[in-house]
Short mmCIF file of C-alpha atoms in Angstrom, two decimals:
data_model
loop_
_atom_site.label_atom_id
_atom_site.label_comp_id
_atom_site.label_asym_id
_atom_site.label_seq_id
_atom_site.Cartn_x
_atom_site.Cartn_y
_atom_site.Cartn_z
CA ALA A 1 20.07 11.92 -2.74
CA ASN A 2 18.80 15.16 -1.23
CA ALA A 3 15.22 14.34 -2.26
CA THR A 4 15.55 10.93 -0.60
CA ALA A 5 16.76 12.55 2.63
CA HIS A 6 13.79 14.94 2.66
CA PHE A 7 11.39 12.10 1.85
CA THR A 8 12.82 9.94 4.64
CA ALA A 9 12.67 12.81 7.14
CA ALA A 10 9.02 13.46 6.27
CA LEU A 11 8.16 9.82 6.90
CA ALA A 12 10.13 9.43 10.13
CA THR A 13 7.01 9.35 12.30
CA ALA A 14 4.71 7.44 9.94
CA ASP A 15 3.28 4.15 11.20
CA VAL A 16 1.66 3.27 7.87
CA VAL A 17 2.21 4.41 4.27
CA ILE A 18 -0.34 4.00 1.49
CA ASP A 19 1.53 3.48 -1.76
CA GLU A 20 -0.46 4.47 -4.85
CA SER A 21 2.41 3.94 -7.30
CA TYR A 22 1.40 2.63 -10.69
CA ALA A 23 2.26 -1.01 -11.34
CA TRP A 24 1.58 -2.39 -14.82
CA ASN A 25 1.13 -5.83 -13.29
CA PRO A 26 0.07 -5.37 -9.65
CA SER A 27 0.71 -9.02 -8.79
CA LEU A 28 4.43 -8.48 -9.48
CA TYR A 29 4.71 -5.33 -7.33
CA THR A 30 6.19 -6.26 -3.95
CA PHE A 31 7.40 -4.62 -0.78
CA ASP A 32 10.89 -4.81 -2.29
CA SER A 33 9.56 -2.98 -5.35
CA PHE A 34 8.35 -0.18 -3.09
CA LEU A 35 11.67 0.02 -1.27
CA SER A 36 13.63 0.13 -4.51
CA GLN A 37 11.37 2.72 -6.11
CA TYR A 38 11.79 5.10 -3.18
CA GLY A 39 15.47 4.49 -2.49
CA LEU A 40 14.89 2.67 0.79
CA THR A 41 16.22 -0.63 2.13
CA ASP A 42 14.72 -3.24 4.42
CA SER A 43 17.30 -2.25 7.04
CA SER A 44 15.79 1.24 7.28
CA ASP A 45 14.89 2.34 10.81
CA LEU A 46 11.61 3.85 9.57
CA LYS A 47 8.79 2.35 11.62
CA PHE A 48 6.55 1.52 8.65
CA VAL A 49 9.44 -0.28 6.90
CA GLN A 50 10.36 -2.31 9.98
CA ASN A 51 6.71 -3.32 10.43
CA ASP A 52 6.03 -3.95 6.72
CA MET A 53 3.18 -1.44 6.82
CA VAL A 54 3.06 -0.26 3.23
CA LEU A 55 -0.50 -0.64 1.99
CA ARG A 56 -1.72 -0.49 -1.59
CA VAL A 57 -5.05 -0.04 -3.36
CA ASP A 58 -4.58 -3.20 -5.43
CA ARG A 59 -5.71 -5.78 -2.89
CA THR A 60 -8.47 -6.94 -5.26
CA VAL A 61 -7.40 -7.20 -8.90
CA SER A 62 -9.35 -8.55 -11.89
CA GLU A 63 -7.98 -11.12 -14.34
CA VAL A 64 -6.93 -8.26 -16.64
CA ASN A 65 -5.18 -6.32 -13.85
CA GLY A 66 -8.09 -3.94 -13.25
CA LEU A 67 -8.04 -2.52 -9.74
CA ASP A 68 -11.30 -2.95 -7.87
CA TRP A 69 -10.46 0.24 -5.95
CA PHE A 70 -11.04 2.25 -9.14
CA GLU A 71 -13.35 0.00 -11.14
CA SER A 72 -16.12 -0.97 -8.73
CA ARG A 73 -19.35 0.44 -9.98
CA ILE A 74 -20.63 1.31 -6.51
CA ALA A 75 -18.51 3.17 -3.95
CA LYS A 76 -18.38 1.48 -0.57
CA PRO A 77 -16.39 3.71 1.78
CA ASP A 78 -17.33 1.53 4.75
CA TRP A 79 -15.53 -1.37 3.04
CA ALA A 80 -12.48 0.84 2.53
CA VAL A 81 -12.37 1.65 6.25
CA GLU A 82 -12.82 -2.03 7.12
CA GLY A 83 -10.00 -2.89 4.72
CA LEU A 84 -7.72 -0.42 6.49
CA ALA A 85 -8.63 -1.94 9.87
CA HIS A 86 -8.01 -5.42 8.46
CA SER A 87 -4.53 -4.45 7.28
CA ILE A 88 -3.40 -2.06 9.99
CA PHE A 89 -4.64 -4.03 13.00
CA ALA A 90 -4.48 -7.55 11.50
CA ASP A 91 -8.21 -7.86 12.18
CA ALA A 92 -9.43 -10.91 10.28
CA SER A 93 -13.05 -10.06 11.12
CA LYS A 94 -12.80 -7.14 8.66
CA ARG A 95 -12.84 -7.39 4.86
#
């Protein structure tokens, strides 16, 4: 419980959280999974929880659950920044 209190206090001003937790099957990992894993509830007053702003690196997943984030053969940091803009600002013009 003490660790949860410290974790919650550290995130009190966060607008967005990037969750890199391992998920054996990324398609089954949900926002509720995140909340449960970190001892949070959807009634939390944390800004990122209220705005559903928990991002993950498994947006693109292969048929065998390979994460494109780690398995792409060519790094494209500009795409990563565009992906953040797409998610954070709901900008459909970004990837």
